[in-house]
Tab-separated table of C-alpha atoms in Angstrom:
chain	number	residue	atom	x	y	z
A	10	MET	CA	35.900	-124.774	79.260
A	11	GLY	CA	38.390	-123.219	76.827
A	12	LEU	CA	40.163	-119.987	77.682
A	13	GLN	CA	38.618	-118.308	74.649
A	14	SER	CA	35.221	-118.307	76.376
A	15	VAL	CA	36.392	-116.995	79.781
A	16	PRO	CA	34.736	-113.586	80.371
A	17	LEU	CA	36.781	-110.561	81.438
A	18	TYR	CA	35.311	-107.903	83.742
A	19	PHE	CA	36.885	-104.463	84.184
A	20	LEU	CA	35.641	-102.577	87.266
A	21	SER	CA	36.631	-98.921	87.615
A	22	PRO	CA	34.945	-95.477	87.545
A	23	VAL	CA	37.053	-94.765	84.443
A	24	ALA	CA	36.969	-98.247	82.896
A	25	GLU	CA	34.940	-97.341	79.807
A	26	THR	CA	36.847	-94.082	79.262
A	27	SER	CA	40.232	-95.787	79.594
A	28	LEU	CA	39.385	-98.447	77.032
A	29	ALA	CA	38.088	-95.833	74.581
A	30	TYR	CA	41.092	-93.552	75.090
A	31	SER	CA	43.589	-96.301	74.320
A	32	ASN	CA	42.289	-96.545	70.746
A	33	ILE	CA	43.693	-93.100	69.909
A	34	CYS	CA	47.151	-93.900	71.270
A	35	GLY	CA	48.213	-96.199	68.455
A	36	GLU	CA	50.546	-93.549	67.022
A	37	TRP	CA	52.902	-94.122	69.974
A	38	CYS	CA	53.100	-97.869	69.392
A	39	CYS	CA	55.013	-100.064	66.958
A	40	LYS	CA	54.669	-99.562	63.205
A	41	SER	CA	52.144	-102.364	62.746
A	42	ARG	CA	49.788	-100.707	65.234
A	43	GLN	CA	50.448	-97.268	63.746
A	44	ASP	CA	49.351	-98.602	60.362
A	45	LYS	CA	46.051	-99.733	61.870
A	46	MET	CA	45.298	-96.116	62.771
A	47	TYR	CA	44.593	-95.510	59.072
A	48	LEU	CA	42.482	-98.628	58.620
A	49	PRO	CA	38.857	-99.178	59.671
A	50	GLU	CA	39.950	-101.392	62.532
A	51	PRO	CA	41.106	-100.618	66.099
A	52	PRO	CA	44.831	-100.922	66.884
A	53	PHE	CA	44.400	-103.061	70.020
A	54	GLY	CA	42.892	-106.477	70.573
A	55	HIS	CA	40.627	-105.477	73.440
A	56	SER	CA	38.317	-103.746	70.946
A	57	GLU	CA	37.447	-107.145	69.485
A	58	LEU	CA	36.853	-108.454	72.995
A	59	LEU	CA	34.448	-105.574	73.606
A	60	LYS	CA	32.570	-106.276	70.378
A	61	SER	CA	32.196	-109.966	71.214
A	62	ASN	CA	31.060	-108.997	74.739
A	63	ARG	CA	33.799	-111.088	76.240
A	64	LEU	CA	35.307	-107.972	77.868
A	65	GLN	CA	32.790	-105.855	79.758
A	66	SER	CA	33.385	-102.688	81.766
A	67	PHE	CA	31.505	-101.483	84.839
A	68	LYS	CA	31.879	-98.446	87.071
A	69	SER	CA	31.394	-100.549	90.203
A	70	LEU	CA	29.838	-103.757	91.471
A	71	ALA	CA	26.445	-102.050	91.574
A	72	ASP	CA	26.625	-101.047	87.901
A	73	GLY	CA	24.929	-104.171	86.565
A	74	LEU	CA	27.729	-106.699	86.990
A	75	GLY	CA	25.389	-109.116	88.761
A	76	ASP	CA	23.170	-109.369	85.680
A	77	VAL	CA	25.924	-110.837	83.472
A	78	PHE	CA	28.401	-112.281	85.966
A	79	LYS	CA	29.473	-115.882	85.512
A	80	THR	CA	32.474	-117.971	86.502
A	81	PRO	CA	35.208	-118.865	85.828
A	82	CYS	CA	36.256	-115.331	84.916
A	83	VAL	CA	38.995	-112.707	85.175
A	84	VAL	CA	38.244	-109.499	87.097
A	85	PHE	CA	40.358	-106.345	86.876
A	86	CYS	CA	39.703	-104.131	89.920
A	87	GLY	CA	41.425	-102.279	92.749
A	88	HIS	CA	42.776	-101.172	95.118
A	89	PRO	CA	46.187	-102.980	95.367
A	90	SER	CA	46.148	-102.477	99.144
A	91	LEU	CA	43.016	-104.681	99.340
A	92	ARG	CA	41.656	-102.234	101.914
A	93	CYS	CA	39.227	-100.392	99.657
A	94	GLY	CA	37.562	-100.714	96.283
A	95	ASP	CA	35.740	-103.663	94.747
A	96	ALA	CA	38.706	-105.990	95.310
A	97	VAL	CA	37.689	-106.319	98.976
A	98	HIS	CA	34.398	-107.959	97.989
A	99	PHE	CA	36.047	-110.513	95.709
A	100	MET	CA	38.668	-111.386	98.325
A	101	GLU	CA	35.920	-112.156	100.835
A	102	VAL	CA	33.906	-114.195	98.312
A	103	TRP	CA	36.737	-116.086	96.596
A	104	GLY	CA	39.373	-116.215	99.360
A	105	ALA	CA	38.305	-119.643	100.599
A	106	GLY	CA	38.638	-121.315	97.196
A	107	SER	CA	41.972	-122.915	96.300
A	108	GLN	CA	41.045	-122.786	92.604
A	109	ASN	CA	41.052	-118.963	92.731
A	110	SER	CA	44.028	-116.628	92.370
A	111	VAL	CA	44.796	-112.972	93.029
A	112	ILE	CA	47.483	-111.312	90.904
A	113	PHE	CA	49.183	-108.062	91.957
A	114	ILE	CA	50.626	-105.955	89.126
A	115	GLU	CA	51.677	-102.785	91.003
A	116	THR	CA	55.348	-102.176	91.677
A	117	GLY	CA	57.417	-99.671	93.609
A	118	PHE	CA	59.473	-97.887	90.955
A	119	GLN	CA	62.331	-97.071	93.316
A	120	SER	CA	62.594	-100.326	95.244
A	121	GLY	CA	61.391	-102.768	92.605
A	122	GLU	CA	59.262	-104.413	95.293
A	123	PRO	CA	55.465	-104.339	95.632
A	124	ILE	CA	54.083	-101.008	96.823
A	125	PHE	CA	52.225	-102.891	99.563
A	126	PRO	CA	54.003	-105.960	101.027
A	127	LEU	CA	51.963	-109.024	100.137
A	128	ALA	CA	52.119	-110.480	103.648
A	129	GLN	CA	50.581	-107.326	105.127
A	130	VAL	CA	48.037	-106.973	102.338
A	131	LEU	CA	46.754	-110.538	102.738
A	132	ALA	CA	46.909	-110.645	106.554
A	133	PRO	CA	43.247	-109.613	107.224
A	134	TYR	CA	41.990	-112.399	104.942
A	135	GLN	CA	43.846	-115.262	106.615
A	136	PRO	CA	43.394	-118.191	106.575
A	137	LEU	CA	43.462	-117.824	102.803
A	138	ALA	CA	43.172	-120.771	100.419
A	139	MET	CA	43.388	-118.505	97.345
A	140	LYS	CA	46.767	-118.432	95.615
A	141	ALA	CA	48.564	-115.065	95.395
A	142	PHE	CA	51.010	-113.967	92.679
A	143	TRP	CA	53.029	-110.826	92.064
A	144	CYS	CA	53.517	-110.052	88.342
A	145	PRO	CA	54.637	-106.392	88.212
A	146	ILE	CA	53.899	-104.321	85.117
A	147	ASP	CA	56.124	-101.263	84.709
A	148	PRO	CA	54.337	-98.665	82.512
A	149	ARG	CA	57.252	-96.218	82.527
A	150	LEU	CA	59.292	-95.155	79.492
A	151	ASN	CA	63.015	-95.745	79.443
A	152	PHE	CA	65.396	-92.862	78.740
A	153	LEU	CA	65.710	-93.427	74.992
A	154	GLN	CA	61.927	-93.711	74.576
A	155	ALA	CA	61.351	-90.521	76.565
A	156	LYS	CA	64.037	-88.681	74.600
A	157	HIS	CA	62.462	-89.713	71.306
A	158	LEU	CA	59.023	-88.688	72.540
A	159	LEU	CA	60.248	-85.228	73.598
A	160	LYS	CA	61.851	-84.748	70.191
A	161	ASP	CA	58.572	-85.524	68.431
A	162	LEU	CA	56.327	-83.503	70.730
A	163	GLN	CA	58.643	-80.470	70.999
A	164	PRO	CA	57.061	-79.070	74.187
A	165	ARG	CA	57.377	-75.367	74.862
A	166	HIS	CA	58.866	-76.011	78.307
A	167	THR	CA	60.290	-79.171	79.859
A	168	VAL	CA	61.125	-79.905	83.493
A	169	PHE	CA	63.551	-82.751	84.218
A	170	PRO	CA	66.235	-83.756	86.785
A	171	GLU	CA	69.544	-81.924	86.493
A	172	ALA	CA	71.380	-85.245	86.209
A	173	TYR	CA	70.201	-85.571	82.589
A	174	LEU	CA	72.362	-82.596	81.560
A	175	HIS	CA	75.504	-84.747	81.987
A	176	PRO	CA	76.374	-88.355	81.137
A	177	PRO	CA	76.521	-90.881	83.992
A	178	LEU	CA	79.681	-90.707	86.091
A	179	THR	CA	80.442	-94.334	85.310
A	180	MET	CA	80.015	-93.818	81.543
A	181	PRO	CA	81.289	-90.310	80.692
A	182	GLN	CA	81.515	-91.239	76.994
A	183	ARG	CA	77.744	-91.887	76.695
A	184	SER	CA	76.686	-88.542	75.261
A	185	ASP	CA	73.494	-90.220	73.987
A	186	LEU	CA	72.285	-90.285	77.599
A	187	ILE	CA	72.091	-86.479	77.718
A	188	LEU	CA	68.914	-84.532	77.085
A	189	ASP	CA	69.570	-81.979	74.352
A	190	LEU	CA	66.360	-79.972	74.030
A	191	GLU	CA	65.661	-77.136	71.628
A	192	GLY	CA	62.929	-75.445	73.676
A	193	SER	CA	63.133	-73.856	77.103
A	194	PHE	CA	63.571	-76.116	80.101
A	195	SER	CA	64.038	-76.132	83.869
A	196	THR	CA	66.017	-78.582	85.971
A	197	PHE	CA	65.732	-79.658	89.572
A	198	THR	CA	67.570	-81.710	92.127
A	199	ARG	CA	66.304	-83.694	95.071
A	200	GLY	CA	64.448	-81.466	97.523
A	201	ASP	CA	64.133	-78.491	95.165
A	202	VAL	CA	60.934	-76.488	94.942
A	203	VAL	CA	60.186	-75.667	91.303
A	204	THR	CA	57.893	-72.783	90.375
A	205	LEU	CA	56.154	-73.259	87.046
A	206	CYS	CA	54.317	-70.567	85.147
A	207	VAL	CA	50.988	-72.046	84.093
A	208	GLU	CA	49.376	-69.696	81.600
A	209	SER	CA	46.024	-71.428	81.338
A	210	LYS	CA	43.513	-70.020	83.834
A	211	LEU	CA	40.393	-71.509	82.277
A	212	ALA	CA	39.047	-75.050	82.186
A	213	ARG	CA	36.370	-76.561	79.998
A	214	ALA	CA	33.160	-77.650	81.722
A	215	THR	CA	30.012	-79.285	80.399
A	216	VAL	CA	26.428	-78.570	81.412
A	217	ALA	CA	24.288	-81.520	82.475
A	218	PRO	CA	21.354	-82.178	80.101
A	219	GLU	CA	18.704	-81.623	82.789
A	220	LEU	CA	20.237	-78.265	83.711
A	221	ALA	CA	20.605	-77.230	80.066
A	222	ALA	CA	16.925	-78.013	79.450
A	223	SER	CA	15.917	-75.513	82.149
A	224	LEU	CA	17.725	-72.545	80.565
A	225	VAL	CA	15.743	-69.753	78.930
A	226	PRO	CA	18.045	-68.001	76.417
A	227	LEU	CA	17.439	-64.337	75.579
A	228	GLU	CA	18.565	-63.037	72.190
A	229	VAL	CA	20.685	-59.929	72.715
A	230	GLN	CA	21.610	-59.497	69.065
A	231	PRO	CA	20.998	-61.455	65.875
A	232	GLY	CA	22.476	-64.907	66.296
A	233	VAL	CA	23.633	-64.318	69.888
A	234	ALA	CA	21.619	-65.412	72.931
A	235	VAL	CA	22.556	-65.530	76.607
A	236	ALA	CA	20.993	-67.130	79.662
A	237	SER	CA	21.511	-66.976	83.403
A	238	ILE	CA	22.578	-70.291	84.914
A	239	GLN	CA	22.896	-71.621	88.462
A	240	GLY	CA	24.265	-75.019	89.330
A	241	SER	CA	26.696	-77.106	91.321
A	242	LEU	CA	30.157	-77.733	89.850
A	243	ARG	CA	31.332	-81.331	90.106
A	244	SER	CA	34.948	-82.233	89.289
A	245	TYR	CA	36.031	-85.840	88.832
A	246	ASP	CA	39.079	-87.192	87.001
A	247	ASN	CA	39.841	-83.681	85.730
A	248	ARG	CA	36.382	-83.432	84.155
A	249	HIS	CA	34.101	-80.609	85.232
A	250	THR	CA	30.314	-80.781	84.991
A	251	LEU	CA	27.729	-78.195	86.016
A	252	VAL	CA	24.699	-80.000	87.421
A	253	THR	CA	21.409	-78.950	88.961
A	254	LEU	CA	21.637	-77.760	92.550
A	255	PRO	CA	20.854	-80.793	94.752
A	256	HIS	CA	18.933	-78.824	97.389
A	257	PRO	CA	17.566	-75.532	96.039
A	258	VAL	CA	17.438	-72.874	98.715
A	259	SER	CA	14.007	-71.313	99.048
A	260	THR	CA	14.173	-67.635	98.217
A	261	LYS	CA	10.567	-66.999	99.079
A	262	GLY	CA	11.198	-66.367	102.752
A	263	ALA	CA	9.123	-63.895	104.750
A	264	PHE	CA	8.443	-61.760	101.675
A	265	GLY	CA	6.812	-64.683	99.837
A	266	ALA	CA	4.811	-65.675	102.900
A	267	LEU	CA	3.578	-62.098	103.235
A	268	LEU	CA	2.436	-62.084	99.619
A	269	GLU	CA	0.507	-65.345	100.044
A	270	SER	CA	-1.109	-64.366	103.315
A	271	SER	CA	-2.226	-60.967	102.079
A	272	ALA	CA	-3.261	-61.833	98.531
A	273	GLY	CA	-3.970	-65.570	98.622
A	274	LYS	CA	-3.963	-67.446	95.357
A	275	ARG	CA	-3.680	-65.114	92.383
A	276	ASP	CA	-3.284	-65.765	88.699
A	277	CYS	CA	-0.179	-64.727	86.797
A	278	GLU	CA	-2.308	-62.269	84.849
A	279	GLU	CA	-3.010	-60.455	88.107
A	280	GLY	CA	0.658	-59.892	88.792
A	281	GLU	CA	1.615	-62.957	90.869
A	282	ILE	CA	5.349	-63.404	91.446
A	283	SER	CA	6.036	-67.053	90.610
A	284	ASP	CA	8.508	-69.222	92.494
A	285	GLN	CA	10.598	-69.551	89.347
A	286	GLU	CA	10.891	-65.772	89.022
A	287	MET	CA	11.858	-65.395	92.664
A	288	LYS	CA	14.520	-68.123	92.427
A	289	GLN	CA	16.180	-66.689	89.333
A	290	PRO	CA	18.378	-63.660	90.103
A	291	LYS	CA	18.275	-60.853	87.570
A	292	ARG	CA	21.294	-59.981	85.449
A	293	LEU	CA	21.878	-56.854	83.377
A	294	ILE	CA	23.636	-57.114	80.028
A	295	GLY	CA	24.350	-54.708	77.194
A	296	ASP	CA	26.421	-51.618	76.395
A	297	VAL	CA	25.908	-48.078	77.698
A	298	SER	CA	26.140	-45.339	75.065
A	299	VAL	CA	27.446	-42.077	76.478
A	300	ASP	CA	25.597	-40.010	73.847
A	301	VAL	CA	22.264	-41.726	74.547
A	302	LEU	CA	22.833	-41.379	78.301
A	303	VAL	CA	23.464	-37.636	77.979
A	304	GLN	CA	20.258	-37.202	75.976
A	305	GLU	CA	18.230	-39.143	78.553
A	306	LEU	CA	19.710	-37.166	81.445
A	307	SER	CA	18.976	-33.895	79.657
A	308	LYS	CA	15.334	-34.893	79.129
A	309	ARG	CA	15.012	-35.590	82.844
A	310	GLY	CA	16.408	-32.186	83.737
A	311	LEU	CA	19.714	-33.328	85.218
A	312	THR	CA	21.854	-30.327	84.307
A	313	PRO	CA	24.451	-29.025	83.890
A	314	LEU	CA	25.931	-31.923	81.879
A	315	GLN	CA	29.607	-32.387	81.160
A	316	VAL	CA	31.484	-35.262	79.497
A	317	GLU	CA	35.164	-35.883	80.254
A	318	ALA	CA	37.642	-38.421	78.868
A	319	THR	CA	39.845	-39.859	81.630
A	320	SER	CA	42.440	-42.624	81.828
A	321	GLN	CA	39.862	-44.804	83.570
A	322	GLY	CA	37.075	-44.231	81.030
A	323	ARG	CA	34.507	-41.601	80.071
A	324	ARG	CA	33.002	-39.618	82.919
A	325	VAL	CA	29.638	-37.851	82.771
A	326	ILE	CA	28.962	-35.065	85.284
A	327	ALA	CA	25.213	-34.657	85.798
A	328	GLY	CA	24.448	-32.020	88.408
A	329	ASP	CA	25.773	-33.285	91.739
A	330	ALA	CA	26.364	-36.836	90.431
A	331	SER	CA	29.296	-38.406	88.604
A	332	ILE	CA	28.973	-41.392	86.227
A	333	LEU	CA	32.153	-43.275	85.212
A	334	ILE	CA	31.614	-45.549	82.194
A	335	GLN	CA	34.222	-48.256	81.615
A	336	ASP	CA	34.347	-51.425	79.543
A	337	GLY	CA	32.012	-53.828	81.330
A	338	SER	CA	31.101	-51.591	84.279
A	339	VAL	CA	29.417	-48.320	85.271
A	340	HIS	CA	30.144	-46.503	88.544
A	341	VAL	CA	27.722	-43.860	89.874
A	342	ALA	CA	28.752	-41.477	92.673
A	343	ALA	CA	26.105	-39.194	94.165
A	344	PRO	CA	25.567	-37.560	97.569
A	345	ALA	CA	23.413	-39.418	100.063
A	346	GLY	CA	19.754	-38.594	99.583
A	347	SER	CA	20.322	-37.152	96.100
A	348	LYS	CA	17.243	-37.423	93.873
A	349	SER	CA	19.446	-37.720	90.788
A	350	ARG	CA	20.498	-41.266	91.740
A	351	LEU	CA	17.081	-42.734	90.895
A	352	GLU	CA	16.855	-40.818	87.614
A	353	ILE	CA	20.330	-41.982	86.583
A	354	SER	CA	19.359	-45.585	87.342
A	355	LYS	CA	16.318	-45.302	85.106
A	356	CYS	CA	18.418	-43.866	82.265
A	357	LEU	CA	20.925	-46.702	82.537
A	358	LEU	CA	18.263	-49.427	82.763
A	359	ASN	CA	16.670	-48.116	79.553
A	360	GLN	CA	19.862	-49.119	77.686
A	361	LEU	CA	20.326	-52.542	79.294
A	362	GLN	CA	18.516	-55.853	79.048
A	363	THR	CA	17.496	-58.026	81.997
A	364	ILE	CA	17.862	-61.797	82.020
């Protein structure tokens, strides 16, 4: 069998994403690959392998690999320790065959040796007829490549070792080995604790289709609709997804049981409180107009009325109650047992919408 027909299998939770992401990185490659970015063809050869189905990606062994698997083949999987991941399965299946090989590509950047010593990694699988090779691949940039990249990107703030502010002691004339950055930067030495100011406090999250289908938007103004949403936030590989709660907590409780036992089965037209209504908490949205509030309070006989402008917001004095209206919040202060509290609540609810 020729090598051109040997299938390649890529097993990783991010296999498909990694292959797709590489196609947009051609601008950092050589000029011939950069030129392909402007042509209707991918810059890397693995795209052709994907089209011909010679290279196939799977999230795990259980993701359909058994339906297409055939040998001889090349499998890319982890973990390099051979203590976890899909590699453990292949070591147990192929370890007894002398025609099989395992190739380690990880390397310790400081020592130049494998991260996990091969003798220790292979010890649990002995006796092992499979051949083992170490072919390290170093994905790091050298100094000149990193310097060129920083010049092109022009980051707002850069953090790098203090040693790059001076040429090497053995080559004091090599000024080209100094980082000369235009933007702000911070340096550190071994053992330093660096505090970075991260301005971004928000992260983008997507809503799962099944959860999005359950939303009931309410139009609050022309072209603008809002909806209340409850879900479970899942974060994986720096991707955030809001999914349906796996085990919804029953909110019916004793109150729901009391309704069923006393009223039995009733139609919605007769005022039945559905499970969906009981599970969905109510939210109030909208703006409170001070002028409208004063008119409503006056109609309900809450006098005397007085409106004050304070540093915190606008305050309405209605009899023995005080109403502080701020952007996004309303605070009501009234003596315990005051009848004005209920009237004020009704006036406020008349201006707000419930979702």
